[in-house]
Amino acid sequence: MNNKETASGEEKSQEINEREPIAAIATPVGEGGIAVIRVSGENAVAIVNDAFTGKDLRQQESHTVHFGNIVDKDEKMVDEVLVTVFRSPRSYTGEETVEISCHGGVLVTQAVLETMLTLGVRSAEPGEFTQRAFLNGKLELSQAEAVADLIHAKSKKALDAAHQQLEGRLGEHIKQFRQQIIDATAMVELELDFVEEDVEFADKKQLQELLEELDEEIDELLATYETGRLVKHGVRTVFIGLPNAGKSTLLNTLVGKDRAIVTEIAGTTRDTIDVDWSYDGLRFKLTDTAGLRDTTDVVEAEGVKRSQQAFEKADLVVYLKDLSSEITIEEREEIAKLQKNAGETPFILIGTKKDIALDIDDERIDYDLKISALEGEAIDKLKKLMKRRALENKHYDSSSLLVTSSRHRDALEKAQQDVQSALQALDRGMTGDFLSIDLRSALKHLGTITGEITTEDILDSIFSRFCIGK
């Protein structure tokens, strides 16, 4: 790794080599076939060997698996296990690492872990194994963050985006950007070195073209963030409309179970109900809302208020109109008002209860689709429509790189601002020292994405959201 802002290369290397061994359960706690306890750090192999009956682990090669027992300090068997040895630096963390595969189960797994802790091993903090992998140069910071995204992915497309980042595709782009800035900085600082000789840039036009190209490339990457956010966190989809419009029935139909209570009594839904649903690899966070109407019922009024709040935060709005009742002037005005207030948020107008619809053809209402959730009519068409509208005007391709982290977006925006500031300074004929300040600032912001420049605060923030054992 390059030098970190937190420590020089030699200091960091020495700090890492002296890290105490840590241990944690690396698999979900509960009943299962097997569980894995991971131990990593200085002398990890020798420490585990003290509680292992079988081959002498200290004499075994890296990436080998050995059968035996874990015993406590009284030589009493804790569990029958398989132990895998990973020698430094050929391990996930870059340190000596041992993975103990024992029988699954809360008590037996905890017993194996506690045996390790009695040998002077410390319990790992959330994300500490991956943090050590980063500090030891096994992963870039953006790749380390992708590990957490991979674990928490709740849709196929979120999984694909995490895989892309884990493969280092984002890091490759950032390195290219940094190299372009380094080239530009070299041109600027060459002039500064010969300021007394009154030497000017060899080619200011070339520098301008380089920075303009960089500005465009960063802009293209930033343009993928909104899609990346939807892919990673899900499309916040709000079902809205008058009471008894079929919102709860549609939600239950999409998720395939009775998640929301459905009755013929208007106002049954008093609060927003959130349900995760995936379609064609994309995750939707469906929100069933209380029916929009004036009411003197305090509880229902609060539900209507929350419906409005959900509408304001939505990525996709689906308004449902009951086709079995004639539309009123008030509802027509409400629909027009909501469409206007939605702004750039995609708005879908759906006619529901098509199976019992009135024989009225109101040409003044332009429905996107008419469905019957109860009969399952046109539901597949609705699913496709929701996905298409959710990604409308978004930069999305299954093979394209997406920026999914707000931290990365912020760093890219700051770097772009620095590049644009340098372009303005160049256009005004300002001296190279002003350009150099902007370019070095851009380098710093880009470096925070890959971890070439970082601080303890950044690391603590990133790795605190990891699960223990990873």
Coordinates of C-alpha atoms in Angstrom, one line a residue:
M1 CA 0.0 0.0 0.0
N2 CA 1.0 3.6 -0.4
N3 CA 1.7 5.7 2.6
K4 CA -1.3 6.5 4.8
E5 CA -2.0 9.8 6.4
T6 CA -2.3 7.9 9.7
A7 CA 1.2 6.5 9.6
S8 CA 4.3 6.2 7.4
G9 CA 4.9 2.9 5.6
E10 CA 7.5 1.6 8.0
E11 CA 5.5 2.7 11.1
K12 CA 2.4 1.0 9.8
S13 CA 4.2 -2.2 8.8
Q14 CA 5.7 -2.4 12.3
E15 CA 2.4 -1.7 13.9
I16 CA 0.7 -4.4 11.9
N17 CA 3.4 -7.0 12.6
E18 CA 3.0 -6.5 16.3
R19 CA -0.8 -6.8 16.3
E20 CA -2.2 -9.1 18.9
P21 CA -4.1 -12.2 17.8
I22 CA -7.8 -11.9 17.5
A23 CA -10.6 -14.4 17.2
A24 CA -14.3 -14.5 16.4
I25 CA -17.1 -16.7 15.1
A26 CA -17.1 -16.2 11.4
T27 CA -20.5 -17.9 10.6
P28 CA -24.0 -17.0 11.8
V29 CA -24.6 -18.1 15.3
G30 CA -27.3 -20.8 15.6
E31 CA -28.0 -24.4 14.8
G32 CA -26.3 -25.8 11.7
G33 CA -24.0 -28.4 10.3
I34 CA -20.8 -26.5 10.9
A35 CA -19.5 -23.3 12.3
V36 CA -16.2 -21.5 11.7
I37 CA -14.0 -19.7 14.3
R38 CA -11.3 -17.5 12.8
V39 CA -8.1 -16.7 14.6
S40 CA -5.6 -14.2 13.1
G41 CA -2.5 -12.4 14.3
E42 CA 1.0 -13.0 15.5
N43 CA 1.7 -16.6 16.5
A44 CA -1.9 -17.6 15.7
V45 CA -0.9 -21.1 14.5
A46 CA 1.1 -21.8 17.7
I47 CA -1.7 -20.5 19.9
V48 CA -4.3 -22.8 18.3
N49 CA -1.8 -25.6 18.4
D50 CA -1.8 -25.4 22.2
A51 CA -5.4 -26.4 22.3
F52 CA -5.3 -28.9 19.4
T53 CA -4.8 -32.6 19.6
G54 CA -3.6 -34.0 16.3
K55 CA -0.7 -33.0 14.1
D56 CA 1.7 -30.3 15.3
L57 CA 0.2 -27.3 13.4
R58 CA 3.5 -25.4 13.7
Q59 CA 5.0 -27.9 11.3
Q60 CA 2.3 -27.8 8.7
E61 CA 2.3 -26.0 5.3
S62 CA 0.0 -23.2 4.5
H63 CA -3.5 -24.0 3.1
T64 CA -3.6 -27.4 4.6
V65 CA -6.5 -29.0 6.6
H66 CA -6.0 -31.1 9.7
F67 CA -8.4 -33.3 11.8
G68 CA -8.3 -33.4 15.6
N69 CA -9.9 -32.1 18.8
I70 CA -10.0 -28.8 20.5
V71 CA -9.4 -29.3 24.3
D72 CA -9.6 -26.9 27.2
K73 CA -6.8 -26.2 29.8
D74 CA -7.8 -29.4 31.6
E75 CA -7.3 -31.5 28.5
K76 CA -11.1 -32.1 28.3
M77 CA -12.4 -32.3 24.7
V78 CA -14.4 -29.3 23.6
D79 CA -15.3 -30.5 20.1
E80 CA -14.0 -32.5 17.2
V81 CA -12.8 -30.1 14.5
L82 CA -11.1 -29.5 11.2
V83 CA -8.3 -26.9 11.4
T84 CA -7.2 -25.0 8.3
V85 CA -3.8 -23.3 8.4
F86 CA -3.0 -20.1 6.4
R87 CA 0.6 -18.8 6.6
S88 CA 1.4 -15.1 6.3
P89 CA 1.1 -13.4 3.8
R90 CA -1.1 -16.0 2.0
S91 CA -4.2 -15.4 4.1
Y92 CA -7.3 -13.1 4.0
T93 CA -5.7 -10.7 6.5
G94 CA -2.1 -11.1 5.4
E95 CA -1.3 -12.5 8.9
E96 CA -1.0 -16.0 10.3
T97 CA -4.6 -17.2 10.3
V98 CA -6.3 -20.4 11.5
E99 CA -9.9 -21.3 10.7
I100 CA -11.5 -23.9 13.0
S101 CA -14.5 -25.8 11.6
C102 CA -16.5 -27.2 14.4
H103 CA -20.0 -28.6 14.8
G104 CA -22.7 -25.9 14.4
G105 CA -24.7 -24.9 17.5
V106 CA -24.7 -22.0 19.9
L107 CA -23.1 -23.7 22.8
V108 CA -20.4 -25.7 21.1
T109 CA -19.3 -22.8 18.9
Q110 CA -19.1 -20.5 21.9
A111 CA -17.1 -23.1 23.8
V112 CA -14.5 -23.3 21.0
L113 CA -14.3 -19.5 20.9
E114 CA -13.9 -19.2 24.7
T115 CA -11.1 -21.8 24.6
M116 CA -9.2 -19.6 22.2
L117 CA -9.8 -16.5 24.4
T118 CA -8.3 -18.4 27.4
L119 CA -5.1 -18.7 25.4
G120 CA -4.5 -14.9 25.3
V121 CA -6.5 -14.2 22.1
R122 CA -8.6 -11.1 22.1
S123 CA -12.2 -11.0 20.7
A124 CA -12.3 -9.3 17.3
E125 CA -14.1 -6.0 16.8
P126 CA -16.6 -5.7 14.0
G127 CA -14.8 -5.7 10.6
E128 CA -11.4 -6.1 12.2
F129 CA -10.3 -9.0 10.0
T130 CA -11.1 -7.0 6.9
Q131 CA -9.5 -3.9 8.4
R132 CA -6.3 -5.8 8.9
A133 CA -6.5 -7.1 5.3
F134 CA -6.7 -3.5 4.2
L135 CA -3.8 -2.3 6.4
N136 CA -1.7 -5.2 5.2
G137 CA -2.2 -4.3 1.6
K138 CA -4.4 -7.3 0.7
L139 CA -7.4 -5.1 -0.3
E140 CA -7.9 -1.5 -1.3
L141 CA -10.3 0.5 0.9
S142 CA -13.0 0.4 -1.8
Q143 CA -12.6 -3.3 -2.0
A144 CA -12.8 -3.7 1.7
E145 CA -16.1 -1.7 1.7
A146 CA -17.3 -4.1 -1.0
V147 CA -16.9 -7.0 1.4
A148 CA -19.6 -5.5 3.6
D149 CA -21.8 -4.7 0.6
L150 CA -21.4 -8.3 -0.6
I151 CA -22.6 -9.7 2.8
H152 CA -25.5 -7.3 3.1
A153 CA -26.7 -7.5 -0.6
K154 CA -30.4 -8.2 -0.8
S155 CA -30.8 -8.4 -4.5
K156 CA -29.0 -9.9 -7.5
K157 CA -28.1 -6.5 -8.9
A158 CA -26.7 -5.3 -5.5
L159 CA -24.6 -8.5 -5.4
D160 CA -23.3 -7.8 -8.9
A161 CA -22.4 -4.2 -8.0
A162 CA -20.5 -5.5 -4.9
H163 CA -18.6 -8.1 -6.9
Q164 CA -17.5 -5.4 -9.4
Q165 CA -16.2 -3.2 -6.6
L166 CA -14.5 -6.2 -4.9
E167 CA -12.8 -7.0 -8.2
G168 CA -11.2 -3.6 -8.0
R169 CA -13.0 -2.0 -11.0
L170 CA -13.7 1.2 -9.1
G171 CA -10.1 1.3 -7.8
E172 CA -8.8 1.0 -11.4
H173 CA -10.9 4.0 -12.4
I174 CA -9.7 6.1 -9.4
K175 CA -6.0 5.1 -10.1
Q176 CA -6.5 6.4 -13.7
F177 CA -7.9 9.6 -12.4
R178 CA -5.1 10.0 -10.0
Q179 CA -2.5 9.4 -12.7
Q180 CA -4.0 12.0 -14.9
I181 CA -3.9 14.5 -12.0
I182 CA -0.3 13.5 -11.2
D183 CA 0.6 14.2 -14.9
A184 CA -1.1 17.6 -14.7
T185 CA 0.6 18.4 -11.4
A186 CA 4.0 17.5 -12.9
M187 CA 3.5 19.9 -15.7
V188 CA 2.5 22.7 -13.3
E189 CA 5.3 22.1 -10.8
L190 CA 7.9 22.0 -13.5
E191 CA 7.1 25.6 -14.1
L192 CA 7.4 26.3 -10.4
D193 CA 10.8 24.7 -10.2
F194 CA 12.1 27.2 -12.8
V195 CA 10.1 30.2 -11.8
E196 CA 13.2 32.4 -11.5
E197 CA 14.1 31.5 -15.1
D198 CA 10.6 32.6 -16.2
V199 CA 9.8 29.2 -17.8
E200 CA 6.2 28.7 -18.8
F201 CA 4.2 25.5 -19.5
A202 CA 5.4 23.6 -22.5
D203 CA 1.8 23.3 -23.6
K204 CA -1.0 24.9 -21.6
K205 CA -3.5 23.7 -24.1
Q206 CA -2.5 20.1 -23.4
L207 CA -3.0 20.7 -19.7
Q208 CA -6.4 22.2 -20.3
E209 CA -7.4 19.2 -22.4
L210 CA -6.2 16.8 -19.8
L211 CA -8.2 18.5 -17.1
E212 CA -11.3 18.8 -19.2
E213 CA -11.2 15.1 -20.1
L214 CA -10.8 14.3 -16.4
D215 CA -13.7 16.5 -15.5
E216 CA -15.9 14.6 -18.0
E217 CA -14.8 11.2 -16.8
I218 CA -15.5 12.0 -13.2
D219 CA -18.9 13.4 -14.2
E220 CA -19.7 10.2 -16.0
L221 CA -18.9 8.1 -13.0
L222 CA -20.9 10.4 -10.7
A223 CA -23.9 10.0 -13.0
T224 CA -24.1 6.3 -12.0
Y225 CA -24.6 7.1 -8.3
E226 CA -28.4 7.5 -8.3
T227 CA -28.7 4.1 -10.0
G228 CA -26.1 2.6 -7.7
R229 CA -28.1 3.9 -4.7
L230 CA -31.3 2.2 -5.9
V231 CA -29.4 -1.0 -6.7
K232 CA -27.7 -1.1 -3.3
H233 CA -30.5 0.2 -1.0
G234 CA -33.6 -0.7 -3.0
V235 CA -36.2 1.4 -4.8
R236 CA -38.4 3.1 -2.2
T237 CA -41.8 2.5 -3.7
V238 CA -45.0 4.0 -2.2
F239 CA -48.5 2.8 -2.9
I240 CA -50.8 5.7 -2.4
G241 CA -54.5 6.5 -3.0
L242 CA -57.9 6.8 -1.4
P243 CA -59.0 4.3 1.2
N244 CA -60.0 0.9 -0.2
A245 CA -58.2 1.5 -3.5
G246 CA -56.5 -1.9 -3.3
K247 CA -53.1 -0.8 -1.9
S248 CA -52.8 -3.6 0.7
T249 CA -54.2 -6.2 -1.7
L250 CA -51.6 -5.3 -4.3
L251 CA -48.8 -5.4 -1.8
N252 CA -49.8 -8.8 -0.6
T253 CA -50.1 -10.0 -4.2
L254 CA -46.6 -8.8 -5.1
V255 CA -44.8 -10.3 -2.0
G256 CA -46.9 -13.5 -2.2
K257 CA -48.2 -13.5 1.4
D258 CA -50.7 -11.6 3.6
R259 CA -48.3 -9.0 4.9
A260 CA -50.9 -6.2 5.1
I261 CA -54.4 -6.5 6.6
V262 CA -57.1 -6.4 4.0
T263 CA -60.8 -5.6 4.8
E264 CA -63.7 -3.8 3.0
I265 CA -63.7 -1.3 5.8
A266 CA -62.2 2.0 4.6
G267 CA -59.3 3.2 6.7
T268 CA -58.1 -0.3 7.8
T269 CA -54.5 0.6 7.2
R270 CA -53.6 3.2 9.9
D271 CA -49.8 3.3 9.5
T272 CA -47.2 2.7 6.8
I273 CA -46.2 -0.9 6.2
D274 CA -42.8 -1.6 4.7
V275 CA -41.9 -4.8 2.9
D276 CA -38.9 -5.9 0.9
W277 CA -39.6 -7.4 -2.5
S278 CA -37.3 -8.3 -5.4
Y279 CA -38.1 -8.5 -9.0
D280 CA -35.7 -9.4 -11.8
G281 CA -32.7 -8.8 -9.6
L282 CA -33.8 -5.4 -8.4
R283 CA -34.9 -4.8 -4.8
F284 CA -38.0 -2.7 -4.0
K285 CA -38.9 -1.4 -0.6
L286 CA -42.7 -1.4 -0.9
T287 CA -44.6 0.9 1.4
D288 CA -48.4 0.5 1.9
T289 CA -49.9 3.7 3.2
A290 CA -53.0 4.9 4.9
G291 CA -55.7 6.1 2.5
L292 CA -55.6 9.8 1.7
R293 CA -58.6 11.5 3.1
D294 CA -59.7 14.1 5.6
T295 CA -60.5 12.4 8.9
T296 CA -61.3 13.3 12.5
D297 CA -59.8 10.1 13.8
V298 CA -56.6 11.0 15.5
V299 CA -54.8 7.7 14.7
E300 CA -55.9 7.6 11.1
A301 CA -54.9 11.3 10.7
E302 CA -51.4 10.4 11.9
G303 CA -51.4 7.6 9.3
V304 CA -52.3 10.0 6.5
K305 CA -49.5 12.3 7.7
R306 CA -47.0 9.4 7.5
S307 CA -48.3 8.6 4.0
Q308 CA -47.4 12.1 2.9
Q309 CA -43.9 11.7 4.4
A310 CA -43.4 8.4 2.6
F311 CA -44.5 10.0 -0.6
E312 CA -41.9 12.8 -0.2
K313 CA -39.1 10.3 0.2
A314 CA -40.1 7.9 -2.5
D315 CA -38.1 6.8 -5.5
L316 CA -41.2 5.5 -7.2
V317 CA -44.8 6.5 -6.6
V318 CA -47.7 4.2 -7.5
Y319 CA -51.1 5.8 -7.3
L320 CA -54.0 3.4 -7.2
K321 CA -57.5 4.3 -8.4
D322 CA -60.4 2.0 -7.6
L323 CA -62.2 1.4 -11.0
S324 CA -65.3 0.1 -9.2
S325 CA -66.1 3.6 -8.1
E326 CA -66.6 6.7 -10.1
I327 CA -63.8 9.3 -9.9
T328 CA -64.7 12.5 -8.2
I329 CA -63.5 16.0 -9.0
E330 CA -61.6 16.0 -5.7
E331 CA -59.7 12.9 -6.5
R332 CA -58.9 14.1 -10.0
E333 CA -57.5 17.2 -8.5
E334 CA -55.5 15.2 -5.9
I335 CA -54.0 13.0 -8.6
A336 CA -52.9 16.1 -10.6
K337 CA -51.5 17.7 -7.4
L338 CA -49.5 14.5 -6.5
Q339 CA -48.1 14.2 -10.1
K340 CA -46.9 17.8 -9.9
N341 CA -45.4 17.4 -6.4
A342 CA -43.6 14.2 -7.5
G343 CA -41.4 16.3 -9.7
E344 CA -38.7 14.0 -11.2
T345 CA -39.8 11.0 -9.1
P346 CA -41.4 8.5 -11.5
F347 CA -45.2 8.4 -11.0
I348 CA -47.4 5.5 -12.1
L349 CA -51.2 5.7 -12.3
I350 CA -52.8 2.3 -11.9
G351 CA -56.5 1.5 -12.1
T352 CA -57.4 -1.3 -9.7
K353 CA -60.2 -3.9 -9.3
K354 CA -60.5 -4.2 -13.0
D355 CA -62.6 -7.4 -12.5
I356 CA -65.4 -5.4 -11.0
A357 CA -64.8 -2.1 -12.8
L358 CA -67.7 0.2 -13.7
D359 CA -68.6 0.3 -17.4
I360 CA -67.3 3.9 -17.7
D361 CA -64.5 5.0 -20.0
D362 CA -63.2 8.3 -18.7
E363 CA -60.8 9.6 -21.3
R364 CA -59.6 12.4 -19.0
I365 CA -57.8 9.8 -16.9
D366 CA -54.7 8.4 -18.6
Y367 CA -53.9 5.2 -16.7
D368 CA -50.6 3.6 -17.2
L369 CA -52.2 0.2 -16.5
K370 CA -55.4 -1.4 -15.3
I371 CA -55.1 -4.4 -13.1
S372 CA -56.9 -6.8 -10.8
A373 CA -54.6 -7.8 -7.9
L374 CA -57.3 -10.2 -6.5
E375 CA -57.5 -12.0 -9.9
G376 CA -53.8 -11.6 -10.7
E377 CA -54.7 -9.8 -14.0
A378 CA -51.9 -7.7 -15.5
I379 CA -49.7 -8.1 -12.4
D380 CA -46.7 -9.3 -14.5
K381 CA -47.1 -6.2 -16.7
L382 CA -47.1 -4.1 -13.6
K383 CA -43.9 -5.6 -12.3
K384 CA -42.1 -4.9 -15.6
L385 CA -43.5 -1.4 -15.6
M386 CA -42.3 -0.7 -12.1
K387 CA -38.8 -1.8 -12.9
R388 CA -38.7 0.1 -16.1
R389 CA -39.9 3.3 -14.6
A390 CA -37.7 3.0 -11.5
L391 CA -34.6 2.9 -13.7
E392 CA -36.0 5.4 -16.2
N393 CA -33.3 8.0 -17.2
K394 CA -30.8 6.1 -15.0
H395 CA -27.3 5.1 -16.2
Y396 CA -27.7 1.3 -15.9
D397 CA -26.1 -1.6 -17.7
S398 CA -25.5 -5.0 -16.2
S399 CA -21.8 -4.7 -17.0
S400 CA -21.4 -1.0 -16.2
L401 CA -19.6 0.2 -13.0
L402 CA -21.8 1.8 -10.5
V403 CA -20.9 4.2 -7.6
T404 CA -23.0 2.8 -4.7
S405 CA -21.4 4.5 -1.7
S406 CA -22.3 8.1 -0.6
R407 CA -18.7 8.4 0.7
H408 CA -17.3 7.7 -2.7
R409 CA -19.8 10.1 -4.3
D410 CA -18.8 12.8 -1.9
A411 CA -15.1 12.3 -2.6
L412 CA -15.6 12.3 -6.3
E413 CA -17.6 15.5 -6.2
K414 CA -14.9 17.2 -4.1
A415 CA -12.2 16.0 -6.5
Q416 CA -14.3 17.3 -9.5
Q417 CA -14.7 20.7 -7.8
D418 CA -10.9 20.9 -7.4
V419 CA -10.4 20.0 -11.1
Q420 CA -12.9 22.6 -12.2
S421 CA -11.3 25.2 -9.9
A422 CA -7.9 24.4 -11.5
L423 CA -9.5 24.8 -15.0
Q424 CA -10.8 28.2 -14.0
A425 CA -7.4 29.2 -12.6
L426 CA -5.8 28.2 -15.8
D427 CA -8.3 30.1 -17.9
R428 CA -7.6 33.2 -15.8
G429 CA -3.9 32.9 -16.3
M430 CA -3.2 32.4 -12.6
T431 CA 0.3 31.1 -11.6
G432 CA 1.2 27.5 -11.1
D433 CA 1.2 27.5 -7.3
F434 CA -2.6 28.1 -7.3
L435 CA -3.1 25.3 -9.8
S436 CA -0.9 23.0 -7.8
I437 CA -3.0 23.6 -4.6
D438 CA -6.2 22.5 -6.4
L439 CA -4.6 19.5 -8.1
R440 CA -3.1 18.2 -4.9
S441 CA -6.5 18.6 -3.1
A442 CA -8.1 16.5 -5.9
L443 CA -5.5 13.9 -5.4
K444 CA -6.2 13.8 -1.7
H445 CA -10.0 13.4 -2.2
L446 CA -9.5 10.6 -4.7
G447 CA -7.0 8.9 -2.4
T448 CA -9.6 8.6 0.3
I449 CA -11.6 6.2 -1.9
T450 CA -8.9 3.6 -2.4
G451 CA -7.3 4.2 0.9
E452 CA -4.0 5.7 -0.4
I453 CA -4.9 8.6 1.9
T454 CA -7.0 8.0 5.0
T455 CA -7.5 8.7 8.6
E456 CA -8.5 6.7 11.7
D457 CA -11.9 8.4 11.7
I458 CA -12.6 7.2 8.2
L459 CA -11.5 3.6 9.0
D460 CA -13.6 3.5 12.2
S461 CA -16.6 4.7 10.3
I462 CA -16.2 2.2 7.5
F463 CA -15.4 -0.9 9.5
S464 CA -17.9 -0.3 12.3
R465 CA -20.7 -1.4 10.1
F466 CA -19.2 -4.8 9.4
C467 CA -20.4 -7.9 11.3
I468 CA -18.1 -9.5 13.9
G469 CA -16.1 -12.3 12.3
K470 CA -15.5 -10.4 9.0

